[in-house]
């Protein structure tokens, strides 16, 4: 059987004393140089999954296969972990008393000094921080420390890089740059990345494949676009961005008839609708408020059924209290 580069097979973990398992039968695969983002609220089991994938904990059942070989768990190895897997924790884990070069060279301490230096130089260029070998971690910004943490994690050429909330300590321009650079770095190093986050915008922008987790289970996986546009459930719809969930029965019959399968509830993203003159629309309502969001506004419209919906609007600010039509371009039936 041909295995994927990364195979996570039916991983389960139930900590003693806990009512619920932290992880239940989690399975997914990834190709080389892909970025997998795992999105889930606190307690979903994301960190447990990362620790199991890193070989730092013993699963109750299941396996992790990397490049055709299993990642050993601590019951199978004297020193927990696998040289082929690097894990970057939220605090980056840099050694404050070591300079940047020594931090980065830490995983390759056994190599001859000249080889270490060459690899440190190559990695600092790769993370766009050339020449900072002699600096100390305290002299760097949060974003620079994150890049050094990536350089150190990549030093021993891991096949799999695991990242816990990689963008949480960064502001927007820094995040955007790091996302772009991360893709370039892992293509160069041919490393697969699995990152966990609770923030949908981070996951959607960077991932080749997105997994939404809750209570230790994978609820849905697919490309970010598939999961965002075709969420199976209300929970996945809400976890992946701003959304309106409406009972199908309150919609005009012509809209109900446009669904490709029957469903009790539908989801409409704010960008699936536009404000139009009243007489041009099947759906009508009253403008309640309008929230400025830079490139667009989110306009809240009160429907006759008393449901409020948020509609993306790019024109002139609409006036509260006025009647409006809402043209619906797309609506998606939910399973539950
Ligand atoms: P997340 O990273 O998504 O916040 P975690 O993997 O940290 O989720 O936790 C999942 C569940 O497992 C939580 O209910 C948490 O309390 C429990 N848990 C995590 N680690 C341990 C542990 N070492 N011992 C006992 N329970 C744990």
Tab-separated table of C-alpha atoms and ligand atoms in Angstrom:
chain	number	residue	atom	x	y	z
A	1	UNK	CA	0.000	0.000	0.000
A	2	UNK	CA	1.293	3.461	-0.900
A	3	UNK	CA	1.390	5.613	2.223
A	4	UNK	CA	1.037	9.385	2.227
A	5	UNK	CA	4.050	11.353	3.426
A	6	UNK	CA	2.299	11.906	6.753
A	7	UNK	CA	-0.374	9.493	7.995
A	8	UNK	CA	-2.145	10.037	11.286
A	9	UNK	CA	-4.119	6.885	11.902
A	10	UNK	CA	-6.965	6.600	14.422
A	11	UNK	CA	-5.157	8.429	17.241
A	12	UNK	CA	-6.973	8.330	20.581
A	13	UNK	CA	-5.971	9.577	24.029
A	14	UNK	CA	-7.987	9.624	27.252
A	15	UNK	CA	-6.192	11.192	30.235
A	16	UNK	CA	-6.984	9.509	33.522
A	17	UNK	CA	-9.361	11.507	35.692
A	18	UNK	CA	-10.903	13.295	32.675
A	19	UNK	CA	-14.546	12.714	31.820
A	20	UNK	CA	-14.037	12.916	28.061
A	21	UNK	CA	-11.223	11.644	25.838
A	22	UNK	CA	-8.838	14.425	24.732
A	23	UNK	CA	-8.641	12.798	21.298
A	24	UNK	CA	-10.947	10.246	19.627
A	25	UNK	CA	-9.950	8.360	16.478
A	26	UNK	CA	-8.263	11.266	14.736
A	27	UNK	CA	-7.046	10.398	11.238
A	28	UNK	CA	-5.701	12.522	8.408
A	29	UNK	CA	-2.948	12.533	5.805
A	30	UNK	CA	-0.640	15.157	4.340
A	31	UNK	CA	1.753	15.417	1.431
A	32	UNK	CA	5.288	16.697	1.524
A	33	UNK	CA	5.630	20.522	1.796
A	34	UNK	CA	1.956	20.931	2.657
A	35	UNK	CA	0.650	23.128	5.459
A	36	UNK	CA	-2.120	21.554	7.535
A	37	UNK	CA	-3.969	23.914	9.860
A	38	UNK	CA	-5.964	22.530	12.764
A	39	UNK	CA	-8.615	24.931	13.943
A	40	UNK	CA	-10.412	24.463	17.231
A	41	UNK	CA	-11.453	26.215	20.399
A	42	UNK	CA	-9.586	25.776	23.667
A	43	UNK	CA	-9.838	22.187	24.943
A	44	UNK	CA	-10.501	20.742	21.459
A	45	UNK	CA	-7.461	18.471	21.758
A	46	UNK	CA	-5.079	20.387	19.488
A	47	UNK	CA	-2.050	20.369	21.796
A	48	UNK	CA	-2.594	16.708	22.673
A	49	UNK	CA	-2.575	15.890	18.961
A	50	UNK	CA	0.685	17.827	18.449
A	51	UNK	CA	2.372	16.087	21.412
A	52	UNK	CA	1.305	12.675	20.115
A	53	UNK	CA	2.533	13.528	16.630
A	54	UNK	CA	5.868	14.625	18.092
A	55	UNK	CA	6.216	11.263	19.860
A	56	UNK	CA	6.178	12.950	23.273
A	57	UNK	CA	3.170	11.051	24.655
A	58	UNK	CA	1.837	7.524	24.447
A	59	UNK	CA	-1.490	7.255	22.584
A	60	UNK	CA	-4.169	4.846	23.836
A	61	UNK	CA	-4.400	3.648	20.256
A	62	UNK	CA	-3.376	4.711	16.776
A	63	UNK	CA	-0.151	5.547	14.949
A	64	UNK	CA	1.685	8.363	13.245
A	65	UNK	CA	3.593	7.447	10.093
A	66	UNK	CA	6.119	9.804	8.564
A	67	UNK	CA	7.810	9.105	5.253
A	68	UNK	CA	6.931	5.407	5.500
A	69	UNK	CA	8.163	4.865	9.079
A	70	UNK	CA	6.274	5.130	12.380
A	71	UNK	CA	7.005	7.979	14.814
A	72	UNK	CA	7.921	6.088	18.015
A	73	UNK	CA	6.109	6.984	21.223
A	74	UNK	CA	7.903	7.279	24.617
A	75	UNK	CA	7.195	3.597	25.443
A	76	UNK	CA	9.326	2.610	22.456
A	77	UNK	CA	12.279	4.941	22.999
A	78	UNK	CA	14.655	5.941	25.800
A	79	UNK	CA	14.565	9.635	24.918
A	80	UNK	CA	11.086	10.743	23.843
A	81	UNK	CA	10.732	12.401	20.465
A	82	UNK	CA	11.787	11.752	16.892
A	83	UNK	CA	14.660	13.557	15.131
A	84	UNK	CA	12.447	13.863	12.056
A	85	UNK	CA	9.851	15.922	13.919
A	86	UNK	CA	10.341	19.442	15.341
A	87	UNK	CA	7.834	21.146	17.616
A	88	UNK	CA	7.655	24.916	18.153
A	89	UNK	CA	5.700	25.722	21.294
A	90	UNK	CA	3.840	28.978	21.814
A	91	UNK	CA	6.636	30.494	23.908
A	92	UNK	CA	9.208	29.580	21.166
A	93	UNK	CA	11.471	28.004	23.828
A	94	UNK	CA	14.643	29.957	22.909
A	95	UNK	CA	17.497	29.839	25.429
A	96	UNK	CA	17.871	33.400	26.727
A	97	UNK	CA	21.483	32.956	27.822
A	98	UNK	CA	22.644	31.760	24.392
A	99	UNK	CA	23.180	33.960	21.357
A	100	UNK	CA	21.121	33.390	18.218
A	101	UNK	CA	23.756	31.270	16.461
A	102	UNK	CA	24.040	28.904	19.449
A	103	UNK	CA	20.264	28.720	19.767
A	104	UNK	CA	19.860	27.729	16.126
A	105	UNK	CA	22.796	25.297	16.198
A	106	UNK	CA	21.476	23.542	19.309
A	107	UNK	CA	19.809	20.621	17.431
A	108	UNK	CA	22.973	20.073	15.314
A	109	UNK	CA	25.502	20.390	18.123
A	110	UNK	CA	27.106	17.105	17.041
A	111	UNK	CA	28.141	18.451	13.607
A	112	UNK	CA	31.639	19.913	13.010
A	113	UNK	CA	31.673	23.679	13.888
A	114	UNK	CA	32.160	24.797	10.264
A	115	UNK	CA	29.081	22.807	9.174
A	116	UNK	CA	27.064	24.243	12.084
A	117	UNK	CA	28.066	27.792	11.124
A	118	UNK	CA	27.193	27.236	7.475
A	119	UNK	CA	23.771	25.826	8.360
A	120	UNK	CA	23.065	28.698	10.813
A	121	UNK	CA	23.976	31.220	8.099
A	122	UNK	CA	21.780	29.445	5.537
A	123	UNK	CA	18.831	29.300	7.957
A	124	UNK	CA	19.128	32.959	8.986
A	125	UNK	CA	19.047	33.905	5.312
A	126	UNK	CA	16.046	31.632	4.790
A	127	UNK	CA	14.103	33.343	7.607
A	128	UNK	CA	15.271	36.780	6.342
A	129	UNK	CA	17.348	37.678	9.386
A	130	UNK	CA	20.899	37.477	7.992
A	131	UNK	CA	23.810	38.502	10.175
A	132	UNK	CA	22.168	38.371	13.619
A	133	UNK	CA	24.254	35.423	14.850
A	134	UNK	CA	25.792	37.336	17.768
A	135	UNK	CA	22.576	38.950	19.062
A	136	UNK	CA	20.783	37.661	22.150
A	137	UNK	CA	17.068	36.625	22.131
A	138	UNK	CA	16.162	39.570	24.411
A	139	UNK	CA	17.357	41.999	21.710
A	140	UNK	CA	14.806	40.688	19.187
A	141	UNK	CA	11.165	41.569	18.566
A	142	UNK	CA	8.434	38.926	18.991
A	143	UNK	CA	8.304	38.383	15.218
A	144	UNK	CA	12.091	38.006	14.986
A	145	UNK	CA	12.099	35.512	17.853
A	146	UNK	CA	9.433	33.506	16.021
A	147	UNK	CA	11.627	33.432	12.899
A	148	UNK	CA	14.646	32.332	14.949
A	149	UNK	CA	12.483	29.593	16.495
A	150	UNK	CA	11.615	28.406	12.981
A	151	UNK	CA	15.294	28.487	11.984
A	152	UNK	CA	16.244	26.433	15.053
A	153	UNK	CA	13.403	23.954	14.454
A	154	UNK	CA	14.597	23.490	10.862
A	155	UNK	CA	18.308	23.108	11.752
A	156	UNK	CA	18.328	19.314	11.750
A	157	UNK	CA	16.213	19.203	8.568
A	158	UNK	CA	13.046	17.770	10.129
A	159	UNK	CA	10.524	16.160	7.823
A	160	UNK	CA	7.644	17.441	9.943
A	161	UNK	CA	7.337	20.813	11.693
A	162	UNK	CA	4.624	21.150	14.333
A	163	UNK	CA	3.639	24.675	15.392
A	164	UNK	CA	1.421	25.615	18.328
A	165	UNK	CA	-0.408	28.922	17.645
A	166	UNK	CA	2.415	30.302	15.470
A	167	UNK	CA	0.842	33.695	14.804
A	168	UNK	CA	-0.618	34.429	18.223
A	169	UNK	CA	2.036	36.917	19.334
A	170	UNK	CA	2.207	38.891	16.095
A	171	UNK	CA	0.494	41.933	14.692
A	172	UNK	CA	-1.128	41.865	11.246
A	173	UNK	CA	1.738	42.961	8.896
A	174	UNK	CA	4.135	40.587	10.651
A	175	UNK	CA	1.663	37.706	10.371
A	176	UNK	CA	1.149	38.315	6.692
A	177	UNK	CA	4.899	38.293	5.998
A	178	UNK	CA	5.488	35.177	8.067
A	179	UNK	CA	2.695	33.279	6.319
A	180	UNK	CA	4.271	33.988	2.923
A	181	UNK	CA	7.754	33.174	4.161
A	182	UNK	CA	6.671	29.971	5.890
A	183	UNK	CA	5.423	28.549	2.599
A	184	UNK	CA	8.718	29.502	0.896
A	185	UNK	CA	10.778	27.992	3.732
A	186	UNK	CA	8.986	24.646	3.803
A	187	UNK	CA	9.106	24.317	0.017
A	188	UNK	CA	12.858	24.940	0.194
A	189	UNK	CA	13.344	22.464	3.045
A	190	UNK	CA	10.675	19.993	1.835
A	191	UNK	CA	9.111	19.894	5.279
A	192	UNK	CA	5.442	19.320	6.043
A	193	UNK	CA	3.853	21.659	8.594
A	194	UNK	CA	1.008	20.951	10.991
A	195	UNK	CA	-0.045	24.051	12.911
A	196	UNK	CA	-2.795	24.520	15.434
A	197	UNK	CA	-4.746	27.706	15.974
A	198	UNK	CA	-8.043	28.941	17.380
A	199	UNK	CA	-8.151	31.871	14.945
A	200	UNK	CA	-9.945	31.151	11.629
A	201	UNK	CA	-8.236	33.931	9.649
A	202	UNK	CA	-4.807	32.450	10.435
A	203	UNK	CA	-5.885	28.982	9.374
A	204	UNK	CA	-7.732	29.975	6.207
A	205	UNK	CA	-4.943	32.160	4.832
A	206	UNK	CA	-2.059	29.791	5.189
A	207	UNK	CA	-3.312	26.203	4.978
A	208	UNK	CA	-3.375	23.783	2.078
A	209	UNK	CA	-5.683	21.618	4.149
A	210	UNK	CA	-7.862	22.671	7.066
A	211	UNK	CA	-9.145	20.432	9.860
A	212	UNK	CA	-11.795	21.692	12.248
A	213	UNK	CA	-11.700	19.949	15.634
A	214	UNK	CA	-14.027	19.905	18.595
A	215	UNK	CA	-14.050	17.749	21.744
A	216	UNK	CA	-11.214	15.591	20.456
A	217	UNK	CA	-12.826	14.806	17.098
A	218	UNK	CA	-12.329	16.064	13.565
A	219	UNK	CA	-15.615	17.593	12.443
A	220	UNK	CA	-14.590	18.412	8.899
A	221	UNK	CA	-11.512	18.569	6.699
A	222	UNK	CA	-10.809	19.900	3.242
A	223	UNK	CA	-9.187	22.845	1.540
A	224	UNK	CA	-9.835	26.085	3.459
A	225	UNK	CA	-12.182	27.151	0.662
A	226	UNK	CA	-14.189	23.911	0.759
A	227	UNK	CA	-14.621	24.033	4.509
A	228	UNK	CA	-15.449	27.749	4.501
A	229	UNK	CA	-17.927	27.553	1.630
A	230	UNK	CA	-19.433	24.139	2.354
A	231	UNK	CA	-19.437	23.674	6.137
A	232	UNK	CA	-21.267	20.522	7.200
A	233	UNK	CA	-22.575	21.871	10.452
A	234	UNK	CA	-23.503	25.089	12.179
A	235	UNK	CA	-20.457	24.703	14.428
A	236	UNK	CA	-18.009	24.465	11.488
A	237	UNK	CA	-19.723	27.393	9.739
A	238	UNK	CA	-19.318	29.560	12.833
A	239	UNK	CA	-15.780	28.400	13.575
A	240	UNK	CA	-14.525	29.416	10.134
A	241	UNK	CA	-15.727	33.029	9.979
A	242	UNK	CA	-18.622	35.478	10.109
A	243	UNK	CA	-21.819	33.708	9.095
A	244	UNK	CA	-25.611	33.931	9.244
A	245	UNK	CA	-27.459	30.753	10.212
A	246	UNK	CA	-31.169	30.847	9.427
A	247	UNK	CA	-34.040	28.368	9.629
A	248	UNK	CA	-34.832	27.460	6.022
A	249	UNK	CA	-38.563	27.889	6.690
A	250	UNK	CA	-38.288	31.685	7.137
A	251	UNK	CA	-36.881	32.171	3.626
A	252	UNK	CA	-39.056	32.979	0.592
A	253	UNK	CA	-40.128	29.774	-1.190
A	254	UNK	CA	-38.099	30.595	-4.302
A	255	UNK	CA	-34.935	30.657	-2.184
A	256	UNK	CA	-35.893	27.451	-0.378
A	257	UNK	CA	-36.365	25.798	-3.769
A	258	UNK	CA	-32.819	26.780	-4.805
A	259	UNK	CA	-31.262	24.462	-2.193
A	260	UNK	CA	-29.663	21.346	-3.677
A	261	UNK	CA	-30.912	19.223	-0.748
A	262	UNK	CA	-33.483	19.720	1.995
A	263	UNK	CA	-32.153	21.129	5.269
A	264	UNK	CA	-33.658	22.617	8.398
A	265	UNK	CA	-31.011	25.349	8.496
A	266	UNK	CA	-28.976	27.231	5.927
A	267	UNK	CA	-25.797	29.260	6.188
A	268	UNK	CA	-25.180	32.500	4.353
A	269	UNK	CA	-21.849	34.284	4.537
A	270	UNK	CA	-22.105	38.103	4.592
A	271	UNK	CA	-20.489	38.181	1.121
A	272	UNK	CA	-23.178	35.822	-0.257
A	273	UNK	CA	-25.658	38.722	-0.202
A	274	UNK	CA	-25.906	42.327	-1.396
A	275	UNK	CA	-28.152	45.200	-0.429
A	276	UNK	CA	-30.441	46.111	-3.340
A	277	UNK	CA	-33.559	48.285	-3.759
A	278	UNK	CA	-36.542	46.720	-1.993
A	279	UNK	CA	-38.522	45.932	-5.127
A	280	UNK	CA	-35.627	43.984	-6.673
A	281	UNK	CA	-35.346	41.408	-3.892
A	282	UNK	CA	-37.224	38.392	-2.581
A	283	UNK	CA	-35.856	39.027	0.887
A	284	UNK	CA	-36.484	42.358	2.616
A	285	UNK	CA	-35.740	43.895	5.973
A	286	UNK	CA	-34.893	46.961	8.015
A	287	UNK	CA	-31.370	48.316	8.346
A	288	UNK	CA	-30.428	48.245	12.005
A	289	UNK	CA	-26.774	49.243	12.019
A	290	UNK	CA	-23.613	49.345	9.983
A	291	UNK	CA	-20.165	48.430	11.227
A	292	UNK	CA	-17.125	49.903	9.434
A	293	UNK	CA	-14.521	47.219	8.685
A	294	UNK	CA	-12.046	49.104	6.446
A	295	UNK	CA	-12.543	47.673	2.943
A	296	UNK	CA	-16.245	47.010	3.581
A	297	UNK	CA	-19.073	47.449	6.057
A	298	UNK	CA	-21.030	44.749	7.846
A	299	UNK	CA	-24.633	45.876	7.751
A	300	UNK	CA	-27.122	44.324	10.176
A	301	UNK	CA	-30.568	43.836	8.649
A	302	UNK	CA	-33.630	42.846	10.684
A	303	UNK	CA	-35.853	40.409	8.762
A	304	UNK	CA	-39.656	40.268	9.251
A	305	UNK	CA	-39.112	36.913	11.028
A	306	UNK	CA	-37.144	38.870	13.706
A	307	UNK	CA	-33.848	37.248	12.642
A	308	UNK	CA	-30.899	39.583	12.215
A	309	UNK	CA	-28.461	39.021	9.357
A	310	UNK	CA	-25.091	40.568	8.552
A	311	UNK	CA	-24.548	41.609	4.937
A	312	UNK	CA	-21.233	42.727	3.432
A	313	UNK	CA	-21.603	46.134	1.818
A	314	UNK	CA	-19.049	48.243	-0.055
A	315	UNK	CA	-21.141	51.199	-1.205
A	316	UNK	CA	-22.235	54.337	0.631
A	317	UNK	CA	-23.047	53.820	4.319
A	318	UNK	CA	-26.703	52.753	4.541
A	319	UNK	CA	-29.072	54.666	6.824
A	320	UNK	CA	-30.404	52.899	9.909
A	321	UNK	CA	-34.184	52.477	10.039
A	322	UNK	CA	-34.620	52.311	6.252
A	323	UNK	CA	-36.156	49.334	4.445
A	324	UNK	CA	-33.846	47.432	2.115
A	325	UNK	CA	-33.908	44.478	-0.225
A	326	UNK	CA	-31.325	41.705	0.241
A	327	UNK	CA	-30.272	39.801	-2.868
A	328	UNK	CA	-29.091	36.289	-1.978
A	329	UNK	CA	-26.448	34.938	-4.367
A	330	UNK	CA	-25.634	31.767	-2.570
A	331	UNK	CA	-26.924	29.770	0.380
A	332	UNK	CA	-25.669	26.498	1.728
A	333	UNK	CA	-27.750	23.800	3.464
A	334	UNK	CA	-26.415	22.577	6.839
A	335	UNK	CA	-26.560	19.014	8.181
A	336	UNK	CA	-27.462	19.968	11.738
B	1	LIG	P1	-6.316	22.441	23.118
B	1	LIG	O1	-4.856	22.429	22.789
B	1	LIG	O2	-7.188	22.334	21.898
B	1	LIG	O3	-6.709	23.579	24.002
B	1	LIG	P2	-5.686	20.160	24.803
B	1	LIG	O4	-5.113	19.097	23.953
B	1	LIG	O5	-4.722	20.997	25.598
B	1	LIG	O6	-6.648	21.101	23.938
B	1	LIG	O7	-6.715	19.503	25.842
B	1	LIG	C1	-7.760	18.620	25.454
B	1	LIG	C2	-8.395	18.045	26.716
B	1	LIG	O8	-7.468	17.185	27.381
B	1	LIG	C3	-8.776	19.100	27.738
B	1	LIG	O9	-9.973	18.702	28.361
B	1	LIG	C4	-7.622	19.088	28.715
B	1	LIG	O10	-8.039	19.477	29.993
B	1	LIG	C5	-7.201	17.628	28.686
B	1	LIG	N1	-5.747	17.476	28.933
B	1	LIG	C6	-4.762	17.945	28.153
B	1	LIG	N2	-3.550	17.591	28.654
B	1	LIG	C7	-3.789	16.881	29.784
B	1	LIG	C8	-2.959	16.229	30.761
B	1	LIG	N3	-1.624	16.228	30.658
B	1	LIG	N4	-3.586	15.601	31.789
B	1	LIG	C9	-4.923	15.577	31.894
B	1	LIG	N5	-5.756	16.159	31.014
B	1	LIG	C10	-5.206	16.814	29.978
